[in-house]
Coordinates of N, CA, C and O in Angstrom, one line a residue:
M1 N 10.4 -12.3 20.1 CA 10.4 -12.4 18.7 C 11.9 -12.4 18.3 O 12.6 -11.4 18.5
A2 N 12.3 -13.4 17.6 CA 13.7 -13.5 17.2 C 14.1 -12.4 16.2 O 15.3 -12.0 16.1
L3 N 13.2 -12.0 15.4 CA 13.5 -10.9 14.4 C 14.0 -9.6 15.0 O 14.8 -8.9 14.4
L4 N 13.5 -9.3 16.1 CA 13.8 -8.0 16.8 C 15.3 -7.8 17.0 O 15.8 -6.7 16.9
K5 N 16.0 -8.9 17.3 CA 17.5 -8.7 17.5 C 18.3 -8.4 16.3 O 19.4 -8.0 16.4
H6 N 17.7 -8.5 15.1 CA 18.5 -8.4 13.9 C 18.5 -7.0 13.3 O 19.1 -6.7 12.3
F7 N 17.7 -6.0 13.8 CA 17.8 -4.7 13.4 C 17.7 -3.7 14.5 O 17.2 -4.0 15.6
D8 N 18.1 -2.5 14.2 CA 18.0 -1.4 15.2 C 16.6 -0.9 15.3 O 15.7 -1.6 15.1
K9 N 16.5 0.4 15.6 CA 15.2 1.0 15.9 C 14.2 1.0 14.6 O 13.1 0.8 14.7
T10 N 14.8 1.3 13.4 CA 13.9 1.5 12.2 C 14.4 0.6 11.1 O 15.6 0.5 10.9
L11 N 13.5 0.1 10.4 CA 13.8 -0.8 9.2 C 12.9 -0.3 8.1 O 11.7 -0.2 8.2
S12 N 13.5 -0.1 6.9 CA 12.8 0.3 5.7 C 12.8 -0.9 4.7 O 13.9 -1.5 4.5
I13 N 11.6 -1.2 4.2 CA 11.5 -2.4 3.3 C 10.7 -1.9 2.1 O 9.7 -1.2 2.1
S14 N 11.2 -2.4 0.9 CA 10.4 -2.3 -0.4 C 10.1 -3.7 -0.9 O 11.0 -4.5 -1.0
V15 N 8.9 -3.9 -1.2 CA 8.4 -5.2 -1.7 C 7.7 -5.0 -3.0 O 6.9 -4.0 -3.1
Y16 N 8.0 -5.8 -4.0 CA 7.4 -5.8 -5.3 C 6.4 -6.9 -5.4 O 6.8 -8.1 -5.1
L17 N 5.2 -6.7 -5.9 CA 4.2 -7.7 -6.1 C 3.6 -7.4 -7.5 O 3.5 -6.3 -7.9
Q18 N 3.1 -8.5 -8.1 CA 2.6 -8.4 -9.5 C 1.3 -9.2 -9.6 O 1.2 -10.3 -9.1
D19 N 0.3 -8.6 -10.3 CA -0.9 -9.4 -10.7 C -0.8 -9.4 -12.2 O 0.2 -9.1 -12.8
E20 N -1.9 -9.7 -12.9 CA -1.9 -9.9 -14.3 C -1.7 -8.6 -15.1 O -1.1 -8.6 -16.1
K21 N -2.1 -7.5 -14.5 CA -2.0 -6.2 -15.2 C -1.1 -5.1 -14.6 O -0.9 -4.1 -15.2
H22 N -0.7 -5.3 -13.3 CA 0.0 -4.3 -12.6 C 1.2 -4.8 -11.8 O 1.2 -6.0 -11.4
L23 N 2.1 -3.9 -11.6 CA 3.2 -4.2 -10.7 C 3.0 -3.2 -9.5 O 2.7 -2.0 -9.8
Y24 N 3.2 -3.7 -8.3 CA 3.0 -2.8 -7.1 C 4.3 -2.8 -6.4 O 5.1 -3.7 -6.4
R25 N 4.6 -1.6 -5.8 CA 5.8 -1.5 -4.9 C 5.2 -1.0 -3.6 O 4.5 0.0 -3.6
V26 N 5.5 -1.7 -2.5 CA 5.1 -1.3 -1.2 C 6.3 -0.9 -0.4 O 7.2 -1.7 -0.2
D27 N 6.4 0.4 -0.1 CA 7.5 0.9 0.7 C 7.0 1.0 2.2 O 6.1 1.8 2.5
S28 N 7.6 0.3 3.1 CA 7.2 0.3 4.5 C 8.3 0.7 5.4 O 9.5 0.4 5.1
V29 N 8.0 1.4 6.4 CA 8.9 1.8 7.5 C 8.4 1.1 8.8 O 7.2 1.3 9.1
L30 N 9.2 0.3 9.4 CA 8.8 -0.4 10.6 C 9.7 0.1 11.7 O 10.9 0.3 11.5
N31 N 9.1 0.2 12.9 CA 9.9 0.6 14.1 C 9.8 -0.5 15.1 O 8.8 -1.2 15.3
K32 N 10.9 -0.7 15.8 CA 11.0 -1.7 16.8 C 10.6 -1.1 18.1 O 11.1 0.0 18.5
Q33 N 9.6 -1.7 18.8 CA 9.3 -1.4 20.1 C 9.8 -2.5 21.0 O 10.5 -3.4 20.6
S34 N 9.6 -2.4 22.3 CA 10.3 -3.3 23.2 C 10.0 -4.8 22.9 O 11.0 -5.6 22.9
D35 N 8.8 -5.2 22.5 CA 8.5 -6.6 22.2 C 7.8 -6.8 20.9 O 7.3 -7.9 20.7
R36 N 7.8 -5.8 20.0 CA 7.1 -6.0 18.8 C 7.6 -5.0 17.7 O 8.3 -4.1 18.0
I37 N 7.2 -5.3 16.5 CA 7.5 -4.4 15.3 C 6.2 -3.8 14.8 O 5.2 -4.5 14.6
I38 N 6.2 -2.5 14.6 CA 5.0 -1.8 14.1 C 5.3 -1.1 12.8 O 6.4 -0.7 12.6
F39 N 4.3 -1.0 12.0 CA 4.3 -0.2 10.8 C 4.1 1.3 11.1 O 3.1 1.6 11.7
T40 N 5.0 2.2 10.8 CA 4.8 3.6 11.1 C 4.5 4.4 9.8 O 4.0 5.5 9.9
D41 N 4.9 3.9 8.7 CA 4.7 4.5 7.4 C 4.6 3.5 6.3 O 5.4 2.5 6.3
E42 N 3.7 3.7 5.4 CA 3.7 2.8 4.2 C 3.1 3.6 3.0 O 2.2 4.4 3.2
K43 N 3.7 3.4 1.9 CA 3.2 3.9 0.6 C 3.1 2.8 -0.4 O 4.0 2.0 -0.5
I44 N 2.0 2.8 -1.2 CA 1.9 1.8 -2.2 C 1.8 2.5 -3.6 O 1.0 3.4 -3.8
Y45 N 2.6 2.0 -4.5 CA 2.7 2.5 -5.8 C 2.2 1.4 -6.8 O 2.3 0.2 -6.5
Q46 N 1.6 1.8 -7.9 CA 1.1 0.9 -8.9 C 1.4 1.4 -10.3 O 1.4 2.6 -10.5
K47 N 1.8 0.4 -11.1 CA 2.0 0.8 -12.5 C 1.5 -0.3 -13.4 O 1.6 -1.5 -13.1
P48 N 1.0 0.0 -14.6 CA 0.5 -1.0 -15.5 C 1.7 -1.7 -16.1 O 2.8 -1.1 -16.4
I49 N 1.5 -2.9 -16.4 CA 2.6 -3.7 -17.1 C 1.9 -4.4 -18.3 O 0.8 -4.7 -18.3
N50 N 2.8 -4.7 -19.3 CA 2.3 -5.5 -20.4 C 3.6 -6.2 -21.0 O 4.7 -5.9 -20.5
P51 N 3.4 -7.0 -22.0 CA 4.6 -7.8 -22.5 C 5.6 -6.8 -23.1 O 6.8 -7.2 -23.2
K52 N 5.3 -5.6 -23.4 CA 6.2 -4.7 -24.0 C 7.0 -3.8 -23.0 O 7.9 -3.1 -23.4
T53 N 6.7 -4.0 -21.7 CA 7.4 -3.2 -20.7 C 8.8 -3.7 -20.6 O 9.1 -4.9 -20.5
T54 N 9.8 -2.8 -20.8 CA 11.2 -3.2 -20.8 C 11.7 -3.4 -19.3 O 11.1 -2.9 -18.4
R55 N 12.7 -4.2 -19.2 CA 13.3 -4.5 -17.9 C 13.8 -3.2 -17.2 O 13.6 -3.1 -16.0
N56 N 14.3 -2.2 -18.0 CA 14.8 -1.0 -17.4 C 13.7 -0.2 -16.8 O 13.9 0.5 -15.8
K57 N 12.5 -0.2 -17.4 CA 11.4 0.6 -16.9 C 10.5 -0.2 -15.9 O 9.7 0.5 -15.2
L58 N 10.7 -1.4 -15.8 CA 9.9 -2.2 -14.9 C 9.9 -1.8 -13.4 O 8.8 -1.6 -12.8
L59 N 11.0 -1.6 -12.9 CA 11.1 -1.4 -11.4 C 11.3 0.1 -11.1 O 11.5 0.5 -9.9
H60 N 11.2 1.0 -12.1 CA 11.3 2.4 -11.8 C 9.9 3.0 -11.6 O 9.1 3.1 -12.5
F61 N 9.7 3.5 -10.4 CA 8.4 4.1 -10.0 C 8.6 5.6 -9.7 O 7.8 6.2 -9.0
D62 N 9.7 6.2 -10.2 CA 10.1 7.5 -9.8 C 9.0 8.5 -10.2 O 8.8 9.6 -9.6
D63 N 8.3 8.3 -11.3 CA 7.3 9.2 -11.8 C 5.9 8.9 -11.2 O 5.0 9.7 -11.5
S64 N 5.8 7.9 -10.4 CA 4.5 7.5 -9.9 C 4.2 8.2 -8.6 O 5.0 8.4 -7.7
M65 N 2.9 8.4 -8.4 CA 2.4 8.9 -7.1 C 1.8 7.7 -6.4 O 1.3 6.8 -7.0
P66 N 1.9 7.7 -5.0 CA 1.3 6.6 -4.3 C -0.2 6.5 -4.5 O -0.9 7.5 -4.6
I67 N -0.7 5.2 -4.6 CA -2.1 5.0 -4.7 C -2.8 4.9 -3.4 O -4.0 5.0 -3.2
D68 N -1.9 4.7 -2.4 CA -2.4 4.6 -1.0 C -1.3 4.9 0.0 O -0.1 4.6 -0.3
E69 N -1.6 5.6 1.1 CA -0.6 5.9 2.1 C -1.2 5.6 3.4 O -2.3 5.9 3.7
R70 N -0.4 5.0 4.3 CA -0.8 4.7 5.6 C -1.3 5.9 6.4 O -2.3 5.9 7.1
S71 N -0.5 7.0 6.2 CA -0.9 8.2 7.0 C -2.2 8.9 6.6 O -2.8 9.6 7.3
K72 N -2.7 8.5 5.4 CA -3.9 9.1 4.9 C -5.1 8.1 5.0 O -6.2 8.4 4.6
T73 N -4.8 6.9 5.4 CA -5.8 5.8 5.6 C -6.6 6.0 6.8 O -6.0 6.1 7.9
N74 N -7.9 6.2 6.7 CA -8.8 6.4 7.9 C -9.5 5.1 8.1 O -10.7 5.0 7.8
N75 N -8.8 4.1 8.6 CA -9.4 2.8 8.8 C -9.2 2.4 10.3 O -8.1 2.1 10.7
P76 N -10.3 2.4 11.1 CA -10.2 2.1 12.5 C -9.8 0.7 12.8 O -9.4 0.3 13.9
Y77 N -9.9 -0.2 11.8 CA -9.6 -1.6 12.0 C -8.2 -2.0 11.6 O -7.7 -3.1 11.8
L78 N -7.4 -1.0 11.0 CA -6.0 -1.3 10.6 C -5.2 -1.2 11.9 O -5.0 -0.2 12.5
K79 N -4.6 -2.3 12.2 CA -3.7 -2.4 13.4 C -2.3 -2.0 13.0 O -1.9 -2.1 11.8
D80 N -1.6 -1.5 13.9 CA -0.2 -1.0 13.6 C 0.8 -2.1 13.3 O 1.9 -1.9 12.9
V81 N 0.4 -3.4 13.5 CA 1.2 -4.5 13.2 C 0.8 -5.1 11.8 O 1.4 -6.1 11.4
D82 N -0.1 -4.5 11.1 CA -0.6 -5.0 9.8 C -0.2 -4.0 8.7 O -0.3 -2.8 8.9
S83 N 0.1 -4.6 7.6 CA 0.3 -3.8 6.4 C -1.0 -3.3 5.7 O -2.0 -4.0 5.9
I84 N -1.0 -2.2 5.0 CA -2.2 -1.7 4.3 C -2.3 -2.4 3.0 O -3.4 -2.3 2.4
F85 N -1.4 -3.2 2.6 CA -1.4 -3.8 1.2 C -2.6 -4.8 1.0 O -3.1 -4.9 0.0
S86 N -2.9 -5.5 2.0 CA -4.0 -6.4 1.9 C -5.3 -5.7 1.5 O -6.1 -6.3 0.8
G87 N -5.5 -4.5 1.9 CA -6.7 -3.7 1.5 C -6.7 -3.5 0.0 O -7.7 -3.5 -0.6
V88 N -5.5 -3.2 -0.5 CA -5.4 -3.0 -2.0 C -5.7 -4.3 -2.7 O -6.5 -4.2 -3.7
L89 N -5.2 -5.4 -2.3 CA -5.6 -6.7 -2.9 C -7.0 -7.0 -2.9 O -7.6 -7.4 -3.8
N90 N -7.7 -6.7 -1.7 CA -9.1 -7.0 -1.6 C -9.9 -6.0 -2.5 O -10.9 -6.5 -3.1
K91 N -9.5 -4.8 -2.7 CA -10.2 -3.9 -3.6 C -10.1 -4.4 -5.0 O -11.0 -4.3 -5.8
A92 N -8.9 -4.9 -5.4 CA -8.6 -5.3 -6.7 C -9.4 -6.6 -7.1 O -9.8 -6.8 -8.2
S93 N -9.7 -7.4 -6.1 CA -10.4 -8.6 -6.4 C -11.9 -8.5 -6.3 O -12.6 -9.5 -6.7
I94 N -12.5 -7.4 -5.9 CA -13.9 -7.2 -5.9 C -14.4 -6.3 -7.0 O -13.8 -5.2 -7.2
P95 N -15.3 -6.7 -7.8 CA -15.7 -5.9 -9.0 C -16.3 -4.6 -8.5 O -17.0 -4.5 -7.4
D96 N -16.0 -3.5 -9.2 CA -16.4 -2.1 -8.7 C -17.9 -2.0 -8.6 O -18.3 -1.3 -7.7
D97 N -18.7 -2.7 -9.4 CA -20.1 -2.5 -9.3 C -20.7 -3.1 -8.1 O -21.9 -2.9 -7.7
S98 N -19.9 -4.0 -7.4 CA -20.5 -4.6 -6.2 C -20.1 -3.9 -4.9 O -20.5 -4.2 -3.8
L99 N -19.3 -2.8 -5.0 CA -18.9 -2.0 -3.9 C -19.9 -1.0 -3.6 O -20.4 -0.4 -4.5
P100 N -20.1 -0.7 -2.3 CA -21.0 0.4 -2.0 C -20.3 1.7 -2.3 O -19.1 1.8 -2.4
P101 N -21.0 2.8 -2.5 CA -20.4 4.1 -2.8 C -19.5 4.6 -1.7 O -19.9 4.3 -0.5
V102 N -18.5 5.3 -2.0 CA -17.6 5.9 -1.0 C -18.0 7.3 -0.9 O -18.0 8.0 -1.9
Y103 N -18.3 7.8 0.3 CA -18.7 9.2 0.5 C -17.6 10.1 1.0 O -16.9 9.7 1.9
D104 N -17.6 11.3 0.5 CA -16.7 12.3 1.0 C -17.2 12.8 2.4 O -18.3 13.2 2.5
Q105 N -16.4 12.6 3.4 CA -16.8 13.0 4.8 C -17.1 14.5 4.9 O -17.9 14.9 5.8
R106 N -16.5 15.3 4.1 CA -16.8 16.7 4.1 C -18.1 17.1 3.5 O -18.7 18.1 3.8
Q107 N -18.5 16.2 2.5 CA -19.8 16.4 1.9 C -20.6 15.1 1.9 O -20.5 14.3 0.9
P108 N -21.2 14.7 3.0 CA -21.8 13.4 3.2 C -22.8 12.9 2.1 O -23.0 11.8 1.9
N109 N -23.4 13.9 1.4 CA -24.4 13.5 0.4 C -23.8 13.3 -1.0 O -24.6 13.0 -1.9
R110 N -22.5 13.4 -1.1 CA -21.9 13.3 -2.4 C -21.0 12.1 -2.4 O -20.0 12.1 -1.7
A111 N -21.2 11.2 -3.3 CA -20.3 10.0 -3.4 C -19.2 10.3 -4.4 O -19.4 11.0 -5.4
F112 N -18.0 9.7 -4.1 CA -16.9 9.8 -5.0 C -17.2 8.9 -6.2 O -17.8 7.9 -6.1
P113 N -16.8 9.3 -7.4 CA -17.0 8.4 -8.6 C -16.1 7.2 -8.5 O -15.0 7.2 -7.9
K114 N -16.6 6.1 -9.0 CA -15.8 4.8 -9.0 C -14.8 4.8 -10.1 O -14.9 5.4 -11.1

């Protein structure tokens, strides 16, 4: 992979993405292995935006808590070469009432509120 020769062991990336109502920041930490690049840490932040959002406040996520973190994601299908952000996009594009309930593994009979 040609990209491997362009950075040392660790690479940190911040990517900004926007939909109609939100701005997202994805902070990713990638590590180089011998023949591939893997995600070792990711945090996704989200903030609402509207026409009155000022330019100075637009890219500041300092007060925001992550809406998702790779270290807390319990997804056996998430590969170390894939970002967790696609899961956020898929959740945002599916209406809440069509999703099955999410159960707390510590209390299997109790669903989290949507």
